């Protein structure tokens, strides 16, 4: 990597960090972040089947040895075994390490959208080309839910799974994280902290 | 005896009298299939609490011959296998005769593929708990359950729970058993597990669950019920498990017939949402279960029926036979051949299930659809109590059956 490239990347990262700090200081950007993060997390949990209509009632059930099972893989890589069930009337929520993963991805999506919002409202923002990238990058993680055998989305679409496709689905979460980070830097460098 | 109105059809073309059935003494038919009644498999005790008295209409009397009540003894050929009669190195009973395989055990291993989950990623239920009917508030009337009765103990295993676990290591009337279900092939099968337990390997063959036993870590494809090599046991002796019948039925049917049944509890030791089935639904039929391709490439190239069409299949060392279940439901009785032996399939409206009997003498019977009885000569029988040798049979999706048993004969009403 040349010195000029390294300097450019460093500058982009600094501006992204500064822009991220702005989302805390600006109430409207913080609202965009919070709503997007919470909304995405709910959609993610629904997509992987950990938030769904349940059998009813109100109770919290934690399995024996929950901490030990927390890192147990269930239905594939990065799909972990639920260790607690929360029944909230018609809804049932399952807690697993995927909630933590989902929260991290949701925060990245929220940050992407909040920075896009800041870039859009900034008078010196240099274009809106990457403002939608964060949303696009958020899609793969939503497709990563799997049934007992095979990804749920294939069941829904009636597509037969191949080994290649199955491998591709196992990469959806890391791909989503990488895409969201790249998108975050791209949009973050467009935000001028001094003028927002 | 009241003679019921008959709108069934003759099951066999021959008009041979059902002489052996007239006596109705509950004994076995004359001749049976070589691989049944040899301590390998039992088909008859799945519903042995049924007394055959809940006729389809109020005008129907009970059949002359039933499975008995309150603790009936099924026909001799349907007794549970003698699990101590086999002499194998396995810590569980194996069958005296090996079931047919579509290819060599080594080739079957090559056909295995990952279904996504790792070994035990789908956790079997190893400490099942049961509740009574009054405590069951998580089942709708039309929900699918897999029922079995053993020595007067009736148990129901809800499909919506098994969809998340696939194997229940249970003890049924003192007998250690594995109750297994594969959602992708629509097969529910019971096995005797002896001193070990079975787990889910995470691999699939022909979309079918590959179990493994935790004593020798040998792979056991569920439908084939026969050991094949795998990475955890490279060269196991090729043997078949001993099986027992699970009745695939609806909760309302099972509960009506067995009001004292025990039901697998949702308190499985795992945090699951047993309301949801990621594949679809049987009530009404939708999603993966309804139509379309299997989840993964399968072994079948037989397109006589849609891949998900349900057949009642039976296989022994002599061959395989399948009965189109919708045809069986419609006609009540169908005939076919299992190897060289004529067989008979009978519909049981009490459970919406079918039974297969060896019928070497090609005796003629008909089905009384109004009463749900099987009529032979002047005697009526409950569908599960014909005095013929019962052959172990179970429901399966067509692609799974024809993929594993490409030489199967098949019977429908077309």
XYZ file of C-alpha atoms in Angstrom:
610
model
C 0.000 0.000 0.000
C 1.438 3.328 -0.969
C 1.867 6.115 1.553
C -0.767 8.180 -0.219
C -3.296 5.331 -0.113
C -2.607 4.667 3.541
C -3.087 8.330 4.307
C -6.364 8.318 2.373
C -7.682 5.274 4.236
C -6.595 6.729 7.554
C -8.340 9.964 6.752
C -11.521 8.160 5.721
C -11.501 6.141 8.946
C -11.000 9.301 11.035
C -13.818 11.084 9.284
C -16.037 8.018 9.723
C -15.214 7.917 13.436
C -15.924 11.611 13.803
C -19.133 11.253 11.868
C -20.165 8.362 14.076
C -19.628 10.569 17.116
C -21.904 13.117 15.509
C -24.785 10.685 15.581
C -24.588 10.859 19.347
C -24.456 14.630 19.493
C -27.218 15.276 16.995
C -30.574 14.266 18.311
C -32.135 13.673 14.880
C -29.236 11.453 13.780
C -29.379 9.581 17.089
C -33.066 8.972 16.489
C -32.368 7.576 13.032
C -29.689 5.308 14.538
C -31.870 4.068 17.368
C -34.969 3.390 15.309
C -33.023 1.708 12.522
C -30.991 -0.449 14.900
C -34.014 -1.596 16.848
C -36.073 -2.194 13.737
C -33.356 -4.152 11.997
C -32.728 -6.314 15.055
C -36.407 -7.219 15.227
C -36.482 -8.075 11.529
C -33.301 -10.125 11.869
C -34.681 -12.097 14.805
C -37.879 -12.711 12.884
C -35.922 -13.798 9.809
C -33.945 -16.412 11.716
C -37.033 -17.631 13.553
C -36.083 -16.404 16.991
C -38.999 -13.998 17.227
C -42.235 -15.538 16.080
C -45.770 -16.387 17.096
C -45.597 -18.841 19.962
C -47.734 -21.109 22.057
C -48.923 -18.271 24.304
C -48.554 -17.539 27.976
C -46.032 -15.431 29.836
C -42.894 -17.101 31.081
C -39.129 -17.099 30.896
C -37.383 -20.450 30.578
C -33.620 -20.715 30.800
C -32.101 -24.083 29.929
C -29.766 -25.898 32.292
C -26.134 -25.029 31.646
C -27.116 -22.031 29.562
C -23.676 -20.426 29.654
C -22.023 -23.622 28.485
C -24.479 -24.002 25.632
C -24.282 -20.397 24.534
C -21.498 -21.097 22.063
C -22.921 -24.399 20.830
C -23.508 -24.286 17.115
C -26.964 -25.416 16.139
C -27.979 -25.252 12.535
C -24.727 -24.285 10.926
C -21.808 -21.929 11.382
C -22.815 -18.737 13.167
C -26.209 -20.220 14.016
C -26.166 -20.820 17.735
C -28.382 -22.809 20.058
C -31.019 -20.772 21.913
C -30.574 -20.951 25.664
C -33.638 -19.068 26.851
C -37.241 -18.774 25.783
C -39.316 -15.730 26.593
C -43.026 -16.128 26.008
C -44.807 -12.818 25.660
C -48.405 -13.745 24.979
C -48.719 -14.326 21.265
C -44.991 -13.795 20.673
C -42.100 -16.008 21.631
C -38.515 -14.807 21.695
C -35.522 -17.123 21.787
C -32.279 -15.797 23.168
C -29.050 -17.079 21.686
C -25.684 -15.686 20.723
C -27.380 -14.737 17.469
C -29.151 -11.947 19.327
C -25.736 -10.477 20.163
C -24.549 -10.954 16.593
C -27.772 -9.494 15.302
C -27.448 -6.504 17.608
C -23.967 -5.836 16.249
C -25.152 -6.025 12.662
C -28.179 -3.913 13.505
C -25.890 -1.268 15.031
C -23.854 -1.215 11.830
C -27.018 -0.830 9.771
C -28.234 1.919 12.092
C -24.914 3.723 11.860
C -24.955 3.441 8.096
C -28.380 4.991 7.884
C -27.608 7.685 10.454
C -24.447 8.691 8.578
C -26.350 8.639 5.298
C -28.837 10.960 6.925
C -26.036 13.251 8.081
C -24.412 13.198 4.666
C -27.722 14.018 3.054
C -28.394 16.915 5.392
C -24.812 18.201 5.221
C -24.481 21.186 2.810
C -21.028 20.072 1.706
C -21.779 16.375 1.269
C -20.175 15.216 -1.930
C -22.858 13.040 -3.464
C -25.369 10.481 -2.346
C -24.042 7.491 -4.212
C -23.324 5.326 -1.226
C -26.247 6.348 0.916
C -28.222 3.268 -0.067
C -25.270 0.925 0.214
C -25.843 0.374 3.908
C -29.367 -0.829 3.336
C -28.273 -3.158 0.558
C -25.473 -4.474 2.717
C -27.973 -5.277 5.447
C -29.880 -7.767 3.313
C -27.544 -10.795 3.388
C -27.786 -11.205 7.147
C -31.566 -11.389 6.882
C -31.242 -14.389 4.581
C -28.957 -16.315 6.884
C -31.677 -18.071 8.882
C -31.666 -21.805 8.459
C -34.112 -24.562 9.157
C -33.078 -27.914 10.502
C -31.507 -28.649 7.172
C -31.046 -25.938 4.621
C -31.684 -22.230 4.602
C -35.215 -21.105 5.322
C -35.273 -18.764 2.355
C -34.796 -21.747 0.034
C -37.761 -23.452 1.645
C -39.825 -20.337 1.048
C -38.686 -19.977 -2.550
C -38.767 -23.692 -3.281
C -35.184 -23.688 -4.518
C -33.141 -26.851 -4.209
C -29.936 -26.417 -2.254
C -26.576 -27.428 -3.613
C -23.340 -27.733 -1.709
C -22.130 -24.482 -3.251
C -25.317 -22.684 -2.305
C -25.148 -24.054 1.210
C -21.593 -22.818 1.578
C -22.619 -19.443 0.218
C -25.337 -19.185 2.833
C -22.841 -19.907 5.557
C -20.901 -16.859 4.421
C -23.864 -14.513 4.480
C -23.257 -13.152 7.978
C -19.540 -12.359 7.538
C -20.281 -10.923 4.100
C -22.969 -8.714 5.599
C -20.606 -7.438 8.300
C -17.840 -6.714 5.797
C -20.198 -4.966 3.402
C -21.651 -2.858 6.197
C -18.210 -1.782 7.410
C -17.109 -0.823 3.880
C -20.362 1.013 3.316
C -19.941 2.800 6.642
C -16.494 4.088 5.685
C -17.697 5.136 2.249
C -20.566 7.159 3.604
C -18.692 8.344 6.692
C -15.973 10.025 4.684
C -18.618 12.145 2.977
C -19.729 13.721 6.212
C -17.985 16.943 7.078
C -18.081 17.197 10.805
C -17.373 20.918 10.832
C -20.389 21.864 8.768
C -22.984 19.495 10.077
C -73.968 -60.286 12.951
C -75.202 -57.227 11.201
C -74.244 -57.144 7.549
C -73.046 -53.661 6.744
C -73.709 -51.770 3.579
C -70.781 -52.298 1.308
C -69.458 -49.852 -1.152
C -65.954 -51.090 -1.025
C -64.390 -52.980 -3.810
C -62.968 -56.423 -3.991
C -59.372 -56.385 -3.097
C -58.369 -59.426 -5.034
C -59.639 -60.657 -8.326
C -59.886 -64.223 -7.109
C -63.004 -65.224 -5.292
C -61.192 -67.466 -2.941
C -63.109 -67.556 0.266
C -61.472 -65.995 3.235
C -61.704 -69.293 4.931
C -58.851 -68.701 7.269
C -60.386 -65.467 8.422
C -63.811 -66.727 9.264
C -62.769 -68.178 12.495
C -61.387 -64.835 13.545
C -59.402 -66.261 16.380
C -56.674 -63.714 16.041
C -54.096 -66.140 14.822
C -51.654 -65.552 12.064
C -52.380 -66.254 8.457
C -51.029 -69.345 6.856
C -47.855 -68.135 5.343
C -45.917 -65.004 5.775
C -43.081 -63.066 4.338
C -39.720 -64.372 5.147
C -38.418 -61.329 6.845
C -41.326 -60.573 9.075
C -42.057 -62.269 12.279
C -38.407 -63.048 12.729
C -37.610 -60.674 15.454
C -36.743 -57.892 13.076
C -39.649 -55.569 12.957
C -43.076 -55.095 14.385
C -45.952 -53.263 12.872
C -48.848 -54.337 14.951
C -48.537 -52.726 18.315
C -48.811 -49.151 17.237
C -52.482 -48.950 17.974
C -53.180 -51.907 20.137
C -55.394 -49.882 22.361
C -57.932 -49.621 19.583
C -60.996 -51.733 20.022
C -62.519 -51.055 16.656
C -65.772 -49.813 18.054
C -65.838 -46.216 16.928
C -67.466 -46.846 13.632
C -67.824 -44.203 10.993
C -71.545 -43.984 11.515
C -73.828 -44.611 14.427
C -75.450 -47.446 12.517
C -72.291 -49.478 12.386
C -71.695 -52.088 14.981
C -68.270 -53.111 16.111
C -66.368 -55.424 13.822
C -66.534 -59.081 14.620
C -62.806 -59.241 15.142
C -60.820 -56.455 16.671
C -57.478 -55.819 18.148
C -58.998 -56.506 21.543
C -59.628 -54.418 24.582
C -58.614 -53.100 27.015
C -55.127 -54.519 26.674
C -55.355 -56.409 23.465
C -52.926 -58.874 22.134
C -52.238 -58.341 18.478
C -51.910 -61.268 16.162
C -48.883 -63.373 16.794
C -47.088 -62.030 13.777
C -47.350 -58.541 15.133
C -45.838 -59.180 18.500
C -42.907 -57.014 19.462
C -39.637 -58.566 18.426
C -37.718 -60.683 20.838
C -34.942 -58.216 21.423
C -32.770 -60.713 23.216
C -32.765 -63.226 20.416
C -30.112 -61.613 18.316
C -26.458 -62.135 18.888
C -24.480 -59.178 17.623
C -21.677 -56.974 18.872
C -24.049 -54.016 18.894
C -25.353 -52.707 22.211
C -28.856 -52.902 20.766
C -30.859 -55.543 18.937
C -30.399 -55.912 15.209
C -32.564 -57.720 12.729
C -31.860 -61.249 11.609
C -32.188 -60.269 7.978
C -30.688 -57.198 6.390
C -33.043 -54.750 4.757
C -32.434 -53.892 1.082
C -30.084 -51.081 0.111
C -30.125 -49.186 -3.190
C -26.354 -49.385 -3.496
C -23.372 -50.557 -1.498
C -22.917 -49.115 2.006
C -19.732 -47.411 0.826
C -21.563 -45.794 -2.085
C -24.298 -44.638 0.254
C -21.690 -42.883 2.320
C -20.549 -41.081 -0.820
C -24.121 -39.913 -1.349
C -24.237 -38.235 2.040
C -24.191 -34.475 2.221
C -24.267 -31.887 4.928
C -27.699 -30.599 5.753
C -26.164 -27.571 7.461
C -26.159 -28.537 11.133
C -23.182 -30.173 12.717
C -23.246 -33.427 14.685
C -25.973 -33.068 17.320
C -26.598 -29.546 16.001
C -30.164 -30.792 15.969
C -30.366 -32.062 19.544
C -32.189 -35.286 20.256
C -34.474 -35.333 23.277
C -32.783 -37.654 25.735
C -34.862 -37.015 28.831
C -38.386 -36.756 27.523
C -41.211 -35.721 29.780
C -44.833 -36.495 29.200
C -48.113 -34.871 30.091
C -51.678 -36.076 30.097
C -54.375 -35.058 27.659
C -55.778 -32.448 30.024
C -52.450 -30.607 30.101
C -52.118 -30.450 26.335
C -52.907 -26.910 25.290
C -50.297 -26.677 22.564
C -51.897 -28.969 20.007
C -54.722 -28.248 17.621
C -57.072 -31.063 16.715
C -55.577 -31.397 13.248
C -51.946 -31.369 14.350
C -49.933 -34.400 13.362
C -48.802 -36.762 16.102
C -46.915 -40.033 15.931
C -48.623 -42.549 18.159
C -47.620 -45.858 19.626
C -49.072 -48.212 22.218
C -46.995 -50.725 24.089
C -48.327 -52.937 26.856
C -51.244 -50.634 27.382
C -49.134 -47.479 27.497
C -50.126 -45.053 24.761
C -47.803 -42.249 23.801
C -48.064 -39.470 21.262
C -45.121 -37.536 19.894
C -46.205 -34.249 18.290
C -44.717 -33.578 14.869
C -44.236 -29.924 15.776
C -41.827 -30.956 18.561
C -40.072 -33.652 16.542
C -39.475 -31.165 13.715
C -36.917 -29.477 15.976
C -35.309 -32.599 17.412
C -35.918 -35.501 15.014
C -35.064 -38.119 17.642
C -36.547 -38.881 21.049
C -34.630 -41.432 23.103
C -37.425 -42.798 25.193
C -38.263 -45.793 27.334
C -41.580 -47.285 26.309
C -43.079 -49.766 28.741
C -39.582 -50.605 29.926
C -38.185 -50.928 26.416
C -35.518 -48.375 25.376
C -36.593 -46.989 22.031
C -35.750 -44.202 19.630
C -38.698 -42.368 18.127
C -37.454 -40.692 14.978
C -38.840 -38.253 12.421
C -37.331 -36.802 9.289
C -39.155 -33.660 8.115
C -37.590 -33.696 4.656
C -38.832 -37.186 3.786
C -41.974 -37.195 5.938
C -41.048 -40.401 7.722
C -41.710 -41.329 11.358
C -40.108 -44.581 12.484
C -39.452 -46.308 15.777
C -36.325 -48.292 16.620
C -35.164 -50.376 19.530
C -32.035 -48.744 20.912
C -30.912 -51.127 23.616
C -28.345 -49.626 25.961
C -27.351 -46.668 23.818
C -29.000 -43.573 22.411
C -29.256 -42.221 18.916
C -28.305 -38.752 17.738
C -28.593 -36.620 14.608
C -25.400 -36.749 12.550
C -26.164 -33.583 10.582
C -25.777 -35.522 7.332
C -28.451 -36.414 4.830
C -28.741 -39.146 2.233
C -31.549 -38.828 -0.269
C -32.710 -35.914 1.947
C -33.208 -38.470 4.708
C -31.987 -38.135 8.267
C -28.775 -40.016 8.973
C -28.810 -41.056 12.607
C -25.807 -42.282 14.522
C -25.665 -44.472 17.586
C -23.662 -43.023 20.435
C -22.078 -46.359 21.356
C -20.302 -47.168 18.087
C -20.851 -43.846 16.246
C -22.093 -45.786 13.256
C -24.269 -44.048 10.685
C -27.826 -45.308 10.272
C -29.909 -43.704 7.497
C -33.384 -43.602 8.976
C -35.476 -45.145 6.197
C -32.865 -47.750 5.311
C -32.442 -48.562 9.026
C -29.160 -50.210 8.132
C -25.607 -49.407 9.174
C -23.241 -47.797 6.693
C -19.688 -46.569 7.081
C -19.058 -43.011 8.095
C -16.194 -40.904 9.364
C -16.733 -41.938 12.978
C -16.931 -45.653 12.248
C -15.284 -46.542 8.968
C -16.109 -50.230 8.766
C -19.160 -51.281 10.738
C -20.782 -54.620 10.178
C -23.756 -54.100 7.884
C -26.854 -54.836 9.961
C -30.385 -53.532 10.146
C -32.112 -52.159 13.194
C -35.235 -53.656 14.688
C -38.147 -51.368 14.072
C -41.606 -50.739 15.402
C -44.550 -48.936 13.948
C -45.440 -45.349 14.745
C -48.851 -44.290 13.526
C -48.844 -40.999 11.677
C -52.189 -39.525 12.638
C -53.963 -36.400 13.867
C -54.197 -35.362 17.470
C -57.987 -35.513 17.485
C -57.911 -39.091 16.171
C -55.311 -40.251 18.645
C -56.877 -38.507 21.624
C -60.288 -39.936 20.803
C -58.955 -43.460 20.573
C -56.567 -43.132 23.502
C -57.983 -40.701 26.069
C -55.362 -41.815 28.582
C -52.466 -41.231 26.234
C -49.288 -39.581 27.398
C -48.031 -36.771 25.205
C -44.473 -35.627 24.771
C -44.140 -32.368 26.699
C -42.776 -29.137 25.291
C -40.477 -29.089 28.320
C -37.727 -30.824 26.404
C -34.751 -29.244 28.124
C -34.207 -26.952 25.143
C -35.328 -23.415 24.421
C -37.495 -23.819 21.346
C -40.617 -22.323 19.910
C -42.754 -25.355 19.169
C -45.428 -23.313 17.474
C -43.288 -22.783 14.395
C -42.162 -25.232 11.770
C -39.655 -23.647 9.379
C -40.655 -25.996 6.576
C -44.331 -25.280 6.411
C -47.442 -26.855 7.795
C -49.534 -29.982 7.687
C -52.558 -28.009 8.893
C -53.277 -26.989 6.197
C -50.720 -28.571 3.930
C -48.300 -25.868 2.847
C -44.668 -24.982 2.287
C -42.133 -27.739 1.806
C -44.633 -30.441 2.730
C -47.062 -29.527 -0.003
C -45.171 -29.792 -3.260
C -42.031 -28.762 -5.088
C -38.596 -30.277 -5.153
C -36.881 -31.904 -2.198
C -34.527 -29.617 -0.315
C -31.417 -31.308 -1.718
C -30.802 -33.473 -4.772
C -32.361 -36.896 -4.253
C -31.746 -40.409 -5.532
C -35.050 -40.769 -7.334
C -35.655 -40.494 -11.050
C -39.162 -41.901 -10.836
C -41.747 -39.276 -11.723
C -44.878 -41.380 -11.497
C -46.013 -39.149 -8.655
C -45.051 -35.746 -7.396
C -42.011 -35.833 -5.099
C -44.013 -35.070 -1.975
C -46.868 -37.481 -2.721
C -47.358 -39.698 0.297
C -47.131 -43.457 -0.081
C -47.461 -46.217 2.480
C -44.321 -48.240 1.944
C -43.219 -51.632 3.156
C -39.901 -53.300 2.530
C -38.306 -56.532 3.552
C -35.260 -58.446 2.439
C -37.460 -59.720 -0.392
C -38.286 -56.363 -1.931
C -40.352 -53.219 -1.530
C -43.936 -52.204 -2.191
C -45.667 -48.840 -2.020
C -49.327 -47.896 -1.907
C -50.477 -44.467 -3.024
C -52.002 -43.213 0.210
C -54.723 -41.052 -1.328
C -55.821 -44.086 -3.373
C -55.811 -46.231 -0.276
C -57.879 -43.643 1.531
C -60.317 -43.595 -1.332
C -60.542 -47.299 -1.968
C -60.028 -48.767 1.455
C -58.153 -51.809 0.213
C -55.397 -52.156 -2.373
C -53.366 -55.139 -3.428
C -49.780 -55.383 -4.534
C -46.720 -57.583 -4.496
C -43.782 -57.508 -2.176
C -41.157 -59.549 -3.898
C -43.021 -62.699 -4.894
C -45.598 -62.417 -2.164
C -49.032 -60.877 -2.708
C -49.770 -58.207 -0.151
C -52.792 -56.280 0.916
C -53.009 -52.687 2.112
C -55.938 -51.685 4.305
C -57.025 -48.184 5.198
C -57.891 -47.340 8.773
C -60.135 -44.248 8.918
C -59.828 -44.137 12.701
C -56.270 -42.903 12.305
C -56.129 -42.035 8.612
C -53.395 -44.583 8.233
C -52.773 -47.800 6.359
C -51.577 -51.287 7.201
C -49.930 -53.804 4.940
C -50.531 -57.525 5.266
C -48.957 -60.495 3.577
C -51.695 -62.232 1.656
C -49.989 -65.278 0.165
C -53.280 -67.036 -0.563
C -54.673 -63.925 -2.236
C -57.756 -63.998 -0.109
C -60.481 -61.636 -1.131
C -61.603 -58.874 1.174
C -63.541 -55.672 0.747
C -63.739 -52.441 2.632
C -66.890 -51.157 4.240
C -66.353 -47.456 3.875
C -69.436 -46.579 5.900
C -68.221 -48.393 8.954
C -64.495 -48.451 8.335
C -64.382 -52.223 8.573
C -62.709 -54.792 6.430
C -65.071 -57.520 5.330
C -63.889 -61.003 4.512
C -66.460 -63.651 3.769
C -69.080 -62.981 6.417
C -66.788 -61.606 9.072
C -65.835 -58.014 9.704
C -62.480 -56.937 11.034
C -60.975 -53.792 12.381
C -58.418 -52.621 9.796
C -55.544 -53.355 12.156
C -56.782 -56.794 13.088
C -56.944 -58.884 9.963
C -55.869 -62.443 10.649
C -53.003 -62.105 8.227
C -49.374 -61.443 8.878
C -48.773 -57.721 9.218
C -45.780 -56.267 7.421
C -44.077 -53.223 8.888
C -45.079 -50.173 6.860
C -44.827 -46.431 7.188
C -45.705 -43.211 5.381
C -43.048 -41.615 3.197
C -42.750 -39.018 0.491
C -42.572 -40.629 -2.926
C -39.174 -39.250 -3.890
C -37.656 -40.671 -0.714
C -39.239 -44.076 -1.151
C -38.493 -44.464 -4.863
C -35.001 -43.073 -4.386
C -34.125 -45.684 -1.794
C -36.134 -48.509 -3.357
C -36.005 -47.964 -7.127
C -37.303 -51.498 -7.768
C -40.391 -50.954 -5.632
C -43.740 -52.057 -6.898
C -46.460 -49.462 -6.500
C -50.238 -49.616 -6.445
C -52.837 -46.926 -6.899
C -56.358 -46.690 -8.263
C -55.451 -45.230 -11.633
